[in-house]
mmCIF file of C-alpha atoms in Angstrom:
data_model
loop_
_atom_site.group_PDB
_atom_site.id
_atom_site.type_symbol
_atom_site.label_atom_id
_atom_site.label_comp_id
_atom_site.label_asym_id
_atom_site.label_seq_id
_atom_site.Cartn_x
_atom_site.Cartn_y
_atom_site.Cartn_z
ATOM 1 C CA MET Q 18 1.936 -10.621 4.235
ATOM 2 C CA SER Q 19 -1.116 -9.582 6.203
ATOM 3 C CA ARG Q 20 -4.596 -11.070 6.062
ATOM 4 C CA ILE Q 21 -5.955 -8.174 4.031
ATOM 5 C CA GLN Q 22 -3.304 -8.608 1.354
ATOM 6 C CA GLU Q 23 -4.136 -12.292 0.942
ATOM 7 C CA SER Q 24 -7.834 -11.644 0.259
ATOM 8 C CA VAL Q 25 -8.692 -12.675 -3.301
ATOM 9 C CA ILE Q 26 -11.552 -10.166 -3.470
ATOM 10 C CA ILE Q 27 -9.377 -7.183 -2.546
ATOM 11 C CA ARG Q 28 -6.548 -8.237 -4.869
ATOM 12 C CA THR Q 29 -8.934 -8.697 -7.809
ATOM 13 C CA VAL Q 30 -10.841 -5.461 -7.193
ATOM 14 C CA VAL Q 31 -7.601 -3.480 -6.887
ATOM 15 C CA ARG Q 32 -6.214 -5.030 -10.072
ATOM 16 C CA ILE Q 33 -9.385 -4.079 -11.971
ATOM 17 C CA MET Q 34 -9.818 -0.628 -10.399
ATOM 18 C CA VAL Q 35 -6.268 0.758 -10.735
ATOM 19 C CA PRO Q 36 -6.394 1.396 -14.529
ATOM 20 C CA PHE Q 37 -9.744 3.178 -14.181
ATOM 21 C CA ILE Q 38 -8.453 5.374 -11.326
ATOM 22 C CA GLU Q 39 -5.460 6.271 -13.489
ATOM 23 C CA LEU Q 40 -7.735 7.065 -16.446
ATOM 24 C CA PHE Q 41 -9.857 9.302 -14.195
ATOM 25 C CA ALA Q 42 -6.679 11.037 -13.004
ATOM 26 C CA LEU Q 43 -5.683 11.779 -16.617
ATOM 27 C CA TYR Q 44 -9.226 13.100 -17.258
ATOM 28 C CA VAL Q 45 -8.985 15.399 -14.226
ATOM 29 C CA ILE Q 46 -5.583 16.695 -15.367
ATOM 30 C CA MET Q 47 -6.700 17.392 -18.943
ATOM 31 C CA HIS Q 48 -9.968 19.095 -17.922
ATOM 32 C CA GLY Q 49 -8.344 21.329 -15.335
ATOM 33 C CA SER Q 50 -8.652 24.412 -17.489
ATOM 34 C CA SER Q 51 -12.350 24.020 -18.338
ATOM 35 C CA GLY Q 52 -13.833 22.520 -15.173
ATOM 36 C CA PRO Q 53 -13.086 21.460 -11.625
ATOM 37 C CA GLY Q 54 -9.823 19.651 -11.187
ATOM 38 C CA GLY Q 55 -6.345 20.347 -12.450
ATOM 39 C CA GLY Q 56 -2.786 19.183 -12.284
ATOM 40 C CA PHE Q 57 -2.557 18.929 -8.508
ATOM 41 C CA GLN Q 58 -5.759 16.972 -7.941
ATOM 42 C CA GLY Q 59 -5.125 14.712 -10.943
ATOM 43 C CA GLY Q 60 -1.586 14.065 -9.795
ATOM 44 C CA VAL Q 61 -2.782 13.159 -6.300
ATOM 45 C CA ILE Q 62 -5.366 10.741 -7.734
ATOM 46 C CA PHE Q 63 -2.743 9.175 -10.010
ATOM 47 C CA GLY Q 64 -0.391 8.797 -7.064
ATOM 48 C CA ALA Q 65 -3.205 7.295 -4.991
ATOM 49 C CA ALA Q 66 -3.773 4.611 -7.655
ATOM 50 C CA ILE Q 67 -0.121 3.495 -7.477
ATOM 51 C CA ILE Q 68 -0.175 3.717 -3.660
ATOM 52 C CA LEU Q 69 -3.291 1.516 -3.577
ATOM 53 C CA TYR Q 70 -1.510 -1.031 -5.759
ATOM 54 C CA ALA Q 71 1.608 -0.936 -3.564
ATOM 55 C CA MET Q 72 -0.489 -1.283 -0.390
ATOM 56 C CA ILE Q 73 -2.223 -4.458 -1.540
ATOM 57 C CA TYR Q 74 0.476 -6.146 -3.649
ATOM 58 C CA GLY Q 75 3.357 -5.183 -1.339
ATOM 59 C CA ILE Q 76 5.902 -2.393 -1.339
ATOM 60 C CA ALA Q 77 8.439 -4.470 -3.296
ATOM 61 C CA GLU Q 78 5.915 -5.129 -6.063
ATOM 62 C CA GLY Q 79 4.968 -1.438 -6.109
ATOM 63 C CA LYS Q 80 8.611 -0.437 -6.419
ATOM 64 C CA LYS Q 81 8.875 -2.717 -9.459
ATOM 65 C CA LYS Q 82 6.209 -0.570 -11.155
ATOM 66 C CA MET Q 83 7.560 2.720 -9.829
ATOM 67 C CA SER Q 84 11.210 2.523 -8.819
ATOM 68 C CA ASP Q 85 12.984 5.258 -6.869
ATOM 69 C CA ALA Q 86 15.017 6.194 -9.952
ATOM 70 C CA LEU Q 87 11.830 6.558 -12.045
ATOM 71 C CA ASP Q 88 10.299 8.631 -9.242
ATOM 72 C CA LYS Q 89 13.200 11.064 -9.301
ATOM 73 C CA ILE Q 90 13.159 11.261 -13.104
ATOM 74 C CA LEU Q 91 9.397 11.934 -13.241
ATOM 75 C CA ALA Q 92 9.466 14.502 -10.436
ATOM 76 C CA SER Q 93 12.195 16.511 -12.149
ATOM 77 C CA THR Q 94 10.648 16.041 -15.619
ATOM 78 C CA GLY Q 95 7.365 17.590 -14.458
ATOM 79 C CA LEU Q 96 9.190 20.544 -12.942
ATOM 80 C CA THR Q 97 11.156 20.962 -16.180
ATOM 81 C CA ILE Q 98 7.950 20.944 -18.248
ATOM 82 C CA TYR Q 99 6.401 23.608 -15.982
ATOM 83 C CA ALA Q 100 9.451 25.861 -15.869
ATOM 84 C CA GLY Q 101 10.189 25.245 -19.554
ATOM 85 C CA THR Q 102 6.712 26.409 -20.566
ATOM 86 C CA GLY Q 103 7.155 29.545 -18.494
ATOM 87 C CA LEU Q 104 10.618 30.202 -19.878
ATOM 88 C CA LEU Q 105 9.332 29.601 -23.433
ATOM 89 C CA CYS Q 106 7.055 32.607 -22.960
ATOM 90 C CA LEU Q 107 10.021 34.625 -21.652
ATOM 91 C CA PHE Q 108 12.013 33.525 -24.714
ATOM 92 C CA PHE Q 109 9.395 34.964 -27.093
ATOM 93 C CA GLY Q 110 9.348 38.313 -25.327
ATOM 94 C CA GLY Q 111 6.415 37.853 -22.953
ATOM 95 C CA MET Q 112 6.373 37.541 -19.190
ATOM 96 C CA PHE Q 113 6.752 34.274 -17.245
ATOM 97 C CA LEU Q 114 3.752 32.049 -18.205
ATOM 98 C CA GLN Q 115 2.287 34.756 -20.460
ATOM 99 C CA TYR Q 116 0.981 32.238 -22.970
ATOM 100 C CA GLY Q 117 -0.133 34.730 -25.611
ATOM 101 C CA ALA Q 118 3.463 35.671 -26.389
ATOM 102 C CA VAL Q 119 4.262 32.329 -28.029
ATOM 103 C CA PRO Q 120 3.747 32.730 -31.810
ATOM 104 C CA LEU Q 121 2.647 29.141 -32.447
ATOM 105 C CA LEU Q 122 -0.644 30.129 -34.120
ATOM 106 C CA PRO Q 123 -0.415 33.894 -34.748
ATOM 107 C CA ASP Q 124 -4.089 34.179 -35.720
ATOM 108 C CA ASN Q 125 -5.436 32.335 -32.672
ATOM 109 C CA PRO Q 126 -3.544 33.119 -29.435
ATOM 110 C CA ALA Q 127 -6.377 31.729 -27.265
ATOM 111 C CA LYS Q 128 -5.782 28.256 -28.686
ATOM 112 C CA VAL Q 129 -2.060 28.514 -27.928
ATOM 113 C CA ALA Q 130 -2.887 29.556 -24.363
ATOM 114 C CA ALA Q 131 -5.219 26.558 -23.898
ATOM 115 C CA LEU Q 132 -2.525 24.233 -25.267
ATOM 116 C CA LEU Q 133 0.188 25.637 -23.007
ATOM 117 C CA ILE Q 134 -2.086 25.588 -19.924
ATOM 118 C CA ASP Q 135 -2.657 21.877 -20.565
ATOM 119 C CA LEU Q 136 1.123 21.425 -20.859
ATOM 120 C CA VAL Q 137 1.638 23.177 -17.516
ATOM 121 C CA GLU Q 138 -1.061 20.991 -15.919
ATOM 122 C CA ILE Q 139 0.670 17.854 -17.232
ATOM 123 C CA GLY Q 140 3.928 19.050 -15.689
ATOM 124 C CA ILE Q 141 2.297 19.727 -12.312
ATOM 125 C CA GLY Q 142 0.475 16.378 -12.393
ATOM 126 C CA THR Q 143 3.658 14.431 -13.160
ATOM 127 C CA THR Q 144 5.588 16.037 -10.314
ATOM 128 C CA VAL Q 145 2.774 15.714 -7.760
ATOM 129 C CA ALA Q 146 2.134 12.044 -8.601
ATOM 130 C CA ALA Q 147 5.838 11.154 -8.361
ATOM 131 C CA VAL Q 148 6.317 13.052 -5.083
ATOM 132 C CA MET Q 149 3.193 11.479 -3.504
ATOM 133 C CA ILE Q 150 4.386 7.978 -4.435
ATOM 134 C CA SER Q 151 7.902 8.584 -3.100
ATOM 135 C CA LEU Q 152 6.417 10.052 0.119
ATOM 136 C CA PHE Q 153 4.431 6.850 0.623
ATOM 137 C CA PHE Q 154 7.444 4.633 -0.084
ATOM 138 C CA ASP Q 155 9.521 6.691 2.364
ATOM 139 C CA VAL Q 156 7.110 6.469 5.325
ATOM 140 C CA SER Q 157 5.814 2.938 4.715
ATOM 141 C CA PRO Q 158 7.237 0.283 7.062
ATOM 142 C CA PRO Q 159 9.719 -2.341 5.820
ATOM 143 C CA GLU Q 160 8.209 -5.358 4.102
ATOM 144 C CA SER Q 161 8.588 -7.779 7.060
ATOM 145 C CA GLU Q 162 6.395 -5.899 9.533
ATOM 146 C CA GLU Q 163 4.004 -4.456 6.981
ATOM 147 C CA GLY Q 164 0.338 -4.384 7.946
ATOM 148 C CA GLU Q 165 1.114 -5.327 11.512
ATOM 149 C CA LEU Q 166 0.410 -1.937 13.127
ATOM 150 C CA PRO Q 167 2.416 -2.676 16.303
ATOM 151 C CA GLY Q 168 0.743 -1.410 19.441
ATOM 152 C CA TYR Q 169 -2.656 -1.661 17.863
ATOM 153 C CA GLU Q 170 -3.223 -5.395 18.289
ATOM 154 C CA GLY Q 171 -4.464 -6.196 21.772
ATOM 155 C CA VAL Q 172 -5.541 -2.617 22.421
ATOM 156 C CA ASP Q 173 -9.204 -3.412 22.883
ATOM 157 C CA MET I 29 -27.538 26.659 0.156
ATOM 158 C CA ILE I 30 -29.698 24.152 2.031
ATOM 159 C CA TRP I 31 -29.399 25.380 5.600
ATOM 160 C CA VAL I 32 -30.597 22.157 7.275
ATOM 161 C CA LEU I 33 -27.868 20.210 5.444
ATOM 162 C CA ASP I 34 -25.300 22.886 6.289
ATOM 163 C CA ILE I 35 -26.109 22.901 10.007
ATOM 164 C CA THR I 36 -26.028 19.080 10.128
ATOM 165 C CA MET I 37 -22.688 18.931 8.323
ATOM 166 C CA LEU I 38 -21.123 21.611 10.527
ATOM 167 C CA LEU I 39 -22.362 19.796 13.653
ATOM 168 C CA PHE I 40 -20.801 16.548 12.380
ATOM 169 C CA LEU I 41 -17.621 18.531 11.681
ATOM 170 C CA VAL I 42 -17.388 19.786 15.276
ATOM 171 C CA VAL I 43 -18.131 16.315 16.676
ATOM 172 C CA CYS I 44 -15.442 14.753 14.452
ATOM 173 C CA ALA I 45 -12.886 17.417 15.376
ATOM 174 C CA ILE I 46 -13.449 16.973 19.136
ATOM 175 C CA ALA I 47 -13.416 13.173 18.819
ATOM 176 C CA ALA I 48 -10.177 13.227 16.792
ATOM 177 C CA ILE I 49 -8.251 15.201 19.402
ATOM 178 C CA SER I 50 -9.696 13.501 22.489
ATOM 179 C CA ILE I 51 -9.433 9.824 21.479
ATOM 180 C CA LYS I 52 -6.448 7.836 22.794
ATOM 181 C CA ASP I 53 -6.128 5.210 20.030
ATOM 182 C CA LEU I 54 -4.243 6.958 17.235
ATOM 183 C CA LEU I 55 -5.533 4.689 14.439
ATOM 184 C CA SER I 56 -9.117 5.631 15.397
ATOM 185 C CA ALA I 57 -8.083 9.291 15.466
ATOM 186 C CA VAL I 58 -6.695 9.017 11.923
ATOM 187 C CA ILE I 59 -9.886 7.396 10.634
ATOM 188 C CA ILE I 60 -12.033 10.054 12.339
ATOM 189 C CA LEU I 61 -9.819 12.730 10.770
ATOM 190 C CA SER I 62 -10.483 11.113 7.387
ATOM 191 C CA GLY I 63 -14.208 11.352 8.086
ATOM 192 C CA TYR I 64 -13.704 15.000 9.059
ATOM 193 C CA SER I 65 -12.055 15.634 5.687
ATOM 194 C CA LEU I 66 -14.899 13.923 3.836
ATOM 195 C CA ILE I 67 -17.523 16.081 5.591
ATOM 196 C CA MET I 68 -15.387 19.159 4.965
ATOM 197 C CA ALA I 69 -15.269 18.279 1.252
ATOM 198 C CA ILE I 70 -19.077 18.043 1.177
ATOM 199 C CA VAL I 71 -19.296 21.439 2.913
ATOM 200 C CA TRP I 72 -16.937 22.976 0.341
ATOM 201 C CA VAL I 73 -19.013 21.616 -2.560
ATOM 202 C CA GLU I 74 -22.161 22.810 -0.816
ATOM 203 C CA MET I 75 -20.598 26.291 -0.722
ATOM 204 C CA HIS I 76 -20.066 26.073 -4.532
ATOM 205 C CA SER I 77 -16.315 25.704 -4.221
ATOM 206 C CA VAL I 78 -15.966 22.492 -6.212
ATOM 207 C CA ASP I 79 -12.231 22.826 -6.804
ATOM 208 C CA VAL I 80 -11.397 23.131 -3.119
ATOM 209 C CA GLY I 81 -13.782 20.297 -2.263
ATOM 210 C CA PHE I 82 -12.076 18.124 -4.874
ATOM 211 C CA THR I 83 -8.667 18.837 -3.368
ATOM 212 C CA GLU I 84 -9.950 18.230 0.156
ATOM 213 C CA ALA I 85 -11.408 14.851 -0.847
ATOM 214 C CA ALA I 86 -8.287 13.747 -2.749
ATOM 215 C CA VAL I 87 -5.622 15.004 -0.335
ATOM 216 C CA GLY I 88 -7.391 15.158 3.032
ATOM 217 C CA ALA I 89 -9.438 11.987 2.900
ATOM 218 C CA GLY I 90 -7.120 10.042 0.608
ATOM 219 C CA ILE I 91 -3.378 10.629 0.719
ATOM 220 C CA THR I 92 -3.132 12.085 4.246
ATOM 221 C CA THR I 93 -4.920 9.082 5.766
ATOM 222 C CA VAL I 94 -2.628 6.643 3.961
ATOM 223 C CA LEU I 95 0.498 8.548 5.029
ATOM 224 C CA PHE I 96 -0.710 8.769 8.656
ATOM 225 C CA ILE I 97 -1.470 5.046 8.810
ATOM 226 C CA ALA I 98 1.858 4.170 7.204
ATOM 227 C CA THR I 99 3.599 6.339 9.800
ATOM 228 C CA LEU I 100 1.510 4.752 12.556
ATOM 229 C CA ALA I 101 2.723 1.290 11.523
ATOM 230 C CA ARG I 102 6.250 2.403 12.481
ATOM 231 C CA THR I 103 5.319 3.923 15.845
ATOM 232 C CA GLU I 104 3.477 2.926 19.004
ATOM 233 C CA GLY I 105 -0.089 3.615 17.975
ATOM 234 C CA ARG I 106 -1.263 5.020 21.307
ATOM 235 C CA SER I 107 -1.156 8.529 22.681
ATOM 236 C CA GLU I 108 0.301 9.069 26.152
ATOM 237 C CA ASP I 109 -1.333 12.415 26.971
#
């Protein structure tokens, strides 16, 4: 465990900040259709919150919150939501991701489109967050030498 | 468009880019690259491209830096050339 990870201030701030970062990520995902942001950015921010937690509390602790199996499940679930929404439009006689074809509310197709766009954004966000977290877990060093940055100490 | 701000930001951008490729310590290079991304995000927003600036700030300054540093912890940390 490195010196940074033992700092009470950093541990406390991270513990308090992570839920708010995740809430902001959900806000960015849900407002992707009406403002800046979207599934990709929200997913990256959500992944960054978990990565921040794993960086400070240790990779093992992070993997308790987000195991490899859960990563795989979430990554494929998001892809299924995205493709499923597109195929739903195909099923009702439209083109791929042609939201207006779905006869959910026949008198208000714009509302259906807004709903399905949000669904697609949720799918993208889920996949991106899971892939970002698994990328970090894959490249991060094993627990024993974590935070050491070999070759950096004694450079200057 | 505020042209004084634009010129300053673009100058910073060039300085950061040259510093990132010429510095020998790779950890410093990664941090400078993160600063490059942050300035680039400001330039994007300044050019009224909020979405791209958002992505640049989240991916370029956030995730990429973390991934680079995590990779650096497994390698030597100094460039030979």
